[in-house]
XYZ file of C-alpha atoms in Angstrom:
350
model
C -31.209 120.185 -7.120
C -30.909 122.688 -9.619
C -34.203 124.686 -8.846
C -33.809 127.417 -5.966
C -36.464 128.119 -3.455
C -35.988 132.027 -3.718
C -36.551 134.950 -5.972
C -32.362 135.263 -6.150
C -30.573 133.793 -8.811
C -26.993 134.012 -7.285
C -26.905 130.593 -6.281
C -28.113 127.326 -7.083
C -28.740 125.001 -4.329
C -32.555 125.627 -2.739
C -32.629 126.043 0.917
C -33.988 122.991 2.750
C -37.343 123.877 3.306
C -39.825 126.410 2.163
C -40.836 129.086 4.518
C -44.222 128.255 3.395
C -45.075 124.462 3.307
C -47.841 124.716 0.645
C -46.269 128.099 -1.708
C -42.570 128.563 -2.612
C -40.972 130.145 -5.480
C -38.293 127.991 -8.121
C -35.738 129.868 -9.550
C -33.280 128.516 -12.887
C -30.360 130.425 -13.381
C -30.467 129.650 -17.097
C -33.159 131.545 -19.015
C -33.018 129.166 -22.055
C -34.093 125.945 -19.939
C -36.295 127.449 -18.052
C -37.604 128.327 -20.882
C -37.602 125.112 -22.370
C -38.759 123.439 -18.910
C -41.722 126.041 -18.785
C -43.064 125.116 -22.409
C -44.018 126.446 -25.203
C -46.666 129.042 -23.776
C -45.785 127.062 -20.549
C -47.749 123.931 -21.547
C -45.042 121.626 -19.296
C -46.147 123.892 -16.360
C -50.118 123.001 -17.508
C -49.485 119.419 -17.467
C -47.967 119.144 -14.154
C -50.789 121.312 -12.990
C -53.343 119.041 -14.327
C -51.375 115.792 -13.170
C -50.890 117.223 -9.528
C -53.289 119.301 -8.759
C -51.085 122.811 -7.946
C -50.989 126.065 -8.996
C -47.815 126.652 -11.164
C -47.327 130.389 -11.796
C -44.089 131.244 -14.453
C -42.372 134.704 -13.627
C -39.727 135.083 -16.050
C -36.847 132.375 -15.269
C -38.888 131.435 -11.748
C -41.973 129.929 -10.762
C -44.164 129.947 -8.276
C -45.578 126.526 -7.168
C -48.561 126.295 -4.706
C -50.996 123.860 -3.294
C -50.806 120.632 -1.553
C -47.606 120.023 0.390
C -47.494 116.441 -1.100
C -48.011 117.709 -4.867
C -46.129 120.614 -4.371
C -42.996 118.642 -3.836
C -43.438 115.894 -6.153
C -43.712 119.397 -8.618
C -40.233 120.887 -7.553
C -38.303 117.014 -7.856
C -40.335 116.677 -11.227
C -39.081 120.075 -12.247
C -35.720 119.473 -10.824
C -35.002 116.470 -13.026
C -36.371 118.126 -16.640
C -33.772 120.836 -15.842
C -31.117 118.859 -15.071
C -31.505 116.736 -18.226
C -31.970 119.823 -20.341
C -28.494 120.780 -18.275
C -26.966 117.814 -20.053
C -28.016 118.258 -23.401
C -31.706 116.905 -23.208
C -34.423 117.884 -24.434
C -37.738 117.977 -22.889
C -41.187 116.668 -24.391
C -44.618 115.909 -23.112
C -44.074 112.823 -22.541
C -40.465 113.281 -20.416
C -43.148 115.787 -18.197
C -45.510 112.851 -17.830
C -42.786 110.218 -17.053
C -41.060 112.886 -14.350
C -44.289 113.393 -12.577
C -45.591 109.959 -12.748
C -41.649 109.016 -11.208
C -42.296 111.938 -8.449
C -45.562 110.482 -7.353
C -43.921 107.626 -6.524
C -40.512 108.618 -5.173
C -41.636 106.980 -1.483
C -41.736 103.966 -3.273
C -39.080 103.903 -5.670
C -36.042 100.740 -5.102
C -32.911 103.526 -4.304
C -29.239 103.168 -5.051
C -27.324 103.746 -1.743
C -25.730 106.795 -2.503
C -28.957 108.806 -3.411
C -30.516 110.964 -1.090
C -34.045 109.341 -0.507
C -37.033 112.035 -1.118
C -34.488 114.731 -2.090
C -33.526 114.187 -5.631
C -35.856 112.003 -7.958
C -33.647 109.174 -9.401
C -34.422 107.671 -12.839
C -33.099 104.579 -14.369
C -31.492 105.197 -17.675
C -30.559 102.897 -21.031
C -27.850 104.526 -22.970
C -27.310 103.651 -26.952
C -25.448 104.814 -29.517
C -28.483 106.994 -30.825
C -30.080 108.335 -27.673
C -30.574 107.665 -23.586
C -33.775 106.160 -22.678
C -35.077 107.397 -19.159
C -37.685 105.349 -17.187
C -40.828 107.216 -17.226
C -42.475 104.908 -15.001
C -41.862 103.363 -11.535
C -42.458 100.100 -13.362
C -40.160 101.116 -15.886
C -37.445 102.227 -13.251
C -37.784 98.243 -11.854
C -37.925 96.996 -15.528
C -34.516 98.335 -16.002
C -32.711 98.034 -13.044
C -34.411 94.327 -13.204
C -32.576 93.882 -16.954
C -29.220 95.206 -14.937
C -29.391 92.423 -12.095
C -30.723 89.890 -13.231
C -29.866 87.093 -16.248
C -33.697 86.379 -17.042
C -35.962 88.987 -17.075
C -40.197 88.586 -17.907
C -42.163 91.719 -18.472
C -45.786 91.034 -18.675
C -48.142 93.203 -19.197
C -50.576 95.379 -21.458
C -49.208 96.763 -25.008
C -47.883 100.213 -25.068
C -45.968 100.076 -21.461
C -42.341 99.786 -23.196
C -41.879 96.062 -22.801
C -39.779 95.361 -26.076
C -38.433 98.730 -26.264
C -36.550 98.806 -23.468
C -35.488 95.154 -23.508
C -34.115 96.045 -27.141
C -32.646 99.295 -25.818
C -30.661 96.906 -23.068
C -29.430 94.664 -25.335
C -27.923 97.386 -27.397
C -26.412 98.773 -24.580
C -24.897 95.424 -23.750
C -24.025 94.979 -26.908
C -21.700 98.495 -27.649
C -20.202 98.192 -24.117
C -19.018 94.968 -25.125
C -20.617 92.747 -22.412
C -22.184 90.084 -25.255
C -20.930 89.699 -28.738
C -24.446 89.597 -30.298
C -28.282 90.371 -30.329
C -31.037 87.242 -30.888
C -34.251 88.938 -31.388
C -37.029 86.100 -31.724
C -41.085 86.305 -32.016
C -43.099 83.211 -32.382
C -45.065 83.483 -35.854
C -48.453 83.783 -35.167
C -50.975 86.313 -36.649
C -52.585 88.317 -34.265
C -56.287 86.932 -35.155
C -56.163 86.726 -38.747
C -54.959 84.208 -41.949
C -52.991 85.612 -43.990
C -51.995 82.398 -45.954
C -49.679 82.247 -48.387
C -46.531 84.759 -48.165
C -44.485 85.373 -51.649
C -40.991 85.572 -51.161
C -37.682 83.780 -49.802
C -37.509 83.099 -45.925
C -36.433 86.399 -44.777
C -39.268 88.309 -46.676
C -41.565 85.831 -45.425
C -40.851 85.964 -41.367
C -39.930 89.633 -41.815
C -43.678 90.963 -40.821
C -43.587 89.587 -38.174
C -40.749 90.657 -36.598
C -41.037 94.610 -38.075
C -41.445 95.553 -34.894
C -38.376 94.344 -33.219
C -36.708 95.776 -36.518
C -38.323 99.705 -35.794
C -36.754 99.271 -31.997
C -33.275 98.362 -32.963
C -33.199 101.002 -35.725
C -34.208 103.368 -33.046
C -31.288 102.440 -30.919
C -28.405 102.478 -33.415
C -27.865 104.328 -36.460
C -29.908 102.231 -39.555
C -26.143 101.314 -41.243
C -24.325 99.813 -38.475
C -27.304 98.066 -37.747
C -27.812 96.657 -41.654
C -23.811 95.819 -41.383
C -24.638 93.814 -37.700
C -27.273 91.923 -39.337
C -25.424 90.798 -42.568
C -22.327 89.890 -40.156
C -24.862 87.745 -37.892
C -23.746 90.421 -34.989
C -27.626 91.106 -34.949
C -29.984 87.636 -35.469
C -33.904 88.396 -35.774
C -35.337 85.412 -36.361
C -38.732 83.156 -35.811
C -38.844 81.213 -32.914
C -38.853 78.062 -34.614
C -34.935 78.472 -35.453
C -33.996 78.084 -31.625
C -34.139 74.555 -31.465
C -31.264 72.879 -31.184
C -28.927 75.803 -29.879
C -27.187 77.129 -27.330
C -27.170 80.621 -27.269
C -23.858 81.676 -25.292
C -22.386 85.334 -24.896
C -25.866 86.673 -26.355
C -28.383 88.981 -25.452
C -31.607 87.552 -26.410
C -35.279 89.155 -26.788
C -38.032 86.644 -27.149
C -41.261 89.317 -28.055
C -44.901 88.335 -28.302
C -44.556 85.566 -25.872
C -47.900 84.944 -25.269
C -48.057 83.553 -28.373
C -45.774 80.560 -27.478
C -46.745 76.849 -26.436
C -45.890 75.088 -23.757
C -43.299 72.689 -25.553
C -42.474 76.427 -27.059
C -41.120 78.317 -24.057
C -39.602 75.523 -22.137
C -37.566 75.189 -25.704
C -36.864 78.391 -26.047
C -35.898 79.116 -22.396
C -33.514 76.314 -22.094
C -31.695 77.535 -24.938
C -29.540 79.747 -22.115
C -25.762 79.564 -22.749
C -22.986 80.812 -21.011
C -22.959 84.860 -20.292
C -26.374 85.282 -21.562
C -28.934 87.579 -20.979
C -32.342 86.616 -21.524
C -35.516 88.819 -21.836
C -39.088 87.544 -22.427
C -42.206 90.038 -22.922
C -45.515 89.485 -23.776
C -49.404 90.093 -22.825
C -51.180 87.323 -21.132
C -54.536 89.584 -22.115
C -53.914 88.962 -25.773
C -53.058 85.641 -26.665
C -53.637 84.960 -30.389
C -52.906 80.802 -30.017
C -55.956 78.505 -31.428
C -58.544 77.944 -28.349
C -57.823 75.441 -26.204
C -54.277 75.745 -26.203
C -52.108 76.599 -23.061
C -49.964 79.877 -23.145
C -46.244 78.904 -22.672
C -45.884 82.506 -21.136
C -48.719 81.672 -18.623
C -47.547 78.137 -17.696
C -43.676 79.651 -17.542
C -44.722 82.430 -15.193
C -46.364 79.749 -12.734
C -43.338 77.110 -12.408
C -40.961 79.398 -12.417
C -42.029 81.435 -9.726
C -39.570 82.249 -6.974
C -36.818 80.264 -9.174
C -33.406 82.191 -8.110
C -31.947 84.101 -10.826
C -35.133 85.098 -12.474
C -36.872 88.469 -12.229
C -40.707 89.438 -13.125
C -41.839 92.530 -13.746
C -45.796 93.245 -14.003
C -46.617 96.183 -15.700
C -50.283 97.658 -15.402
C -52.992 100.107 -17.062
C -51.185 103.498 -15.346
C -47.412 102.357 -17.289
C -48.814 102.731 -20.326
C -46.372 105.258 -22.213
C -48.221 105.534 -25.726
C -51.377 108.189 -25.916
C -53.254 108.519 -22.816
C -56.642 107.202 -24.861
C -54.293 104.012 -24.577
C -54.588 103.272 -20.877
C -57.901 104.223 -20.773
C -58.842 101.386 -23.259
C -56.656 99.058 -21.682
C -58.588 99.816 -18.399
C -62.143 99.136 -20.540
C -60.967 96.061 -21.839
C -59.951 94.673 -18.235
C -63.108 95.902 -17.029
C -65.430 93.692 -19.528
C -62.861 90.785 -19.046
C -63.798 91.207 -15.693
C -67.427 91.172 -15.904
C -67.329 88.410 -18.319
C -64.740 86.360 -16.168
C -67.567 86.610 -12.779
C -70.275 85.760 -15.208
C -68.223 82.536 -16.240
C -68.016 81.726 -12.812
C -71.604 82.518 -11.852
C -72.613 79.411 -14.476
């Protein structure tokens, strides 16, 4: 840990335990983090207030934490792990705060690696790329990733804004520079999210391109924008429509099929039997907004039912409380749900 339970500041490790279960003081021997960990006009130390319900009080490079002996301690590993990154060359937003806590609260529960000390020291799992390291600021994002690690087909289902594609682009990069696969397939069936937006000028590329924009704004976050340009035009990096997998085998890959909600049946067994040899393969999508014409099955739905419990193939539900965009986000994801509910018991009722 690099906070200390004392009002000293020659040395680093913090005793055990508190003398006082439910008040303790955190020292950082840096003044710079700590300043940085506290916040502009110490709004990280607001947040986790507001989050765990504790009384965080900043005294120069300490501060004192009281309250709840539960929240209190899911405070010190949050605060623990924002000074530690900012020890490595981090940096420390509102968000990072958010994730940490949100990681804290669930420490109990988290999967652990055998050499970490269980309770002690909150554990995150990490994606790095040539442009930044991605930290899991969610329990389900911590399984999402270490689920992308173990695993050779991954599904992340769940409501928009929880990270899905992001990280599953983030882990093919990462394959991709350590040299594990010698290219990225990035694929999203072409389907408008409710609307017709007929006739698209242009040559292929220009035509598919808006629908795949967002798979483009991920990888271009990952890598910087010219090597990725240069991996496109040398086929390195392949984002294409879902319609050009048929017929291949995609071998020594790392493949992202987005949006896959919006894929038939006939679709996703295509498109998931397309598997070569040292591939990864990631599929992500929202069951809760499927934009195919009515009547027609969900590949992702169907896909999710017979494969369950097939060995080699993880599934990772995210929820509401992952959602990693604005808070407002969650909140409307929980409305929706709520109505779908309602509407879903009133079906029934008939």
């Amino acid at each position: 840990m690099n906070g200390r339970e004392s009002v000293s500041s020659s040395a680093r490790q913090p005793r055990s335990a508190a003398t006082d279960a439910n008040h303790f003081v955190l020292t950082f021997e840096n003044n710079r983090f700590a300043s940085e960990l506290f916040g502009q006009f110490d709004q990280n130390l607001k947040l986790i207030e507001e989050r765990l319900h504790i009384d965080a009080r900043p005294r120069g490079n300490s501060v004192a934490i009281s309250g709840d002996v539960t929240a209190t301690n899911q405070a010190r590993r949050a605060l623990d792990f924002l000074y530690e990154r900012l020890q490595k060359g981090g940096s420390v937003e509102a968000s990072d705060v958010e994730g940490a806590i949100r990681m804290a609260q669930a420490a109990d529960d988290q999967l652990q690696l055998p050499t970490l000390e269980k309770k002690a020291k909150l554990t995150m799992s990490q994606i790095s790329t040539k442009k930044k390291t991605i930290v899991a600021r969610t329990p389900t994002q911590d399984a999402y990733m270490r689920a992308l690690e173990r695993a050779e087909l991954v599904f992340g289902v769940g409501p928009a804004g929880t990270g899905k594609t992001y990280l599953a682009c983030a882990h093919a990069a990462a394959l991709l520079v350590r040299g594990a696969v010698d290219r990225i397939i990035l694929s999203r069936p072409a389907v408008e999210a409710g609307e017709r937006l007929g006739f698209l000028p242009g040559d292929m590329k220009e035509k598919v391109d808006p629908y795949l924009r967002p798979l483009y704004d991920a990888l271009y976050d990952m890598m910087p924008a010219d090597k990725v340009d240069r991996a496109i035009t040398a086929g390195v990096i392949e984002i294409a429509p879902l319609a050009f997998m048929r017929g291949r085998t995609l071998s020594n890959a790392a493949v992202v099929l987005d949006e896959a909600q919006n894929t038939t049946s006939m679709q996703m067994k295509m498109f998931l039997t397309r598997l070569g040899e040292n591939a990864r393969m990631i599929v992500t999508g929202d069951p809760s907004q499927v934009d195919l014409p009515r009547g027609v099955k969900s590949g992702l739905v169907e896909a999710l039912q017979i494969l369950k419990g097939v060995e080699g193939i993880s599934v990772v539900q995210f929820k509401d409380v992952d959602v990693v965009r604005h808070p407002l986000v969650g909140r409307i994801v929980r409305a929706y749900d709520a109505q779908y509910a309602v509407h879903e018991e009133s079906e029934d009722d008939r």
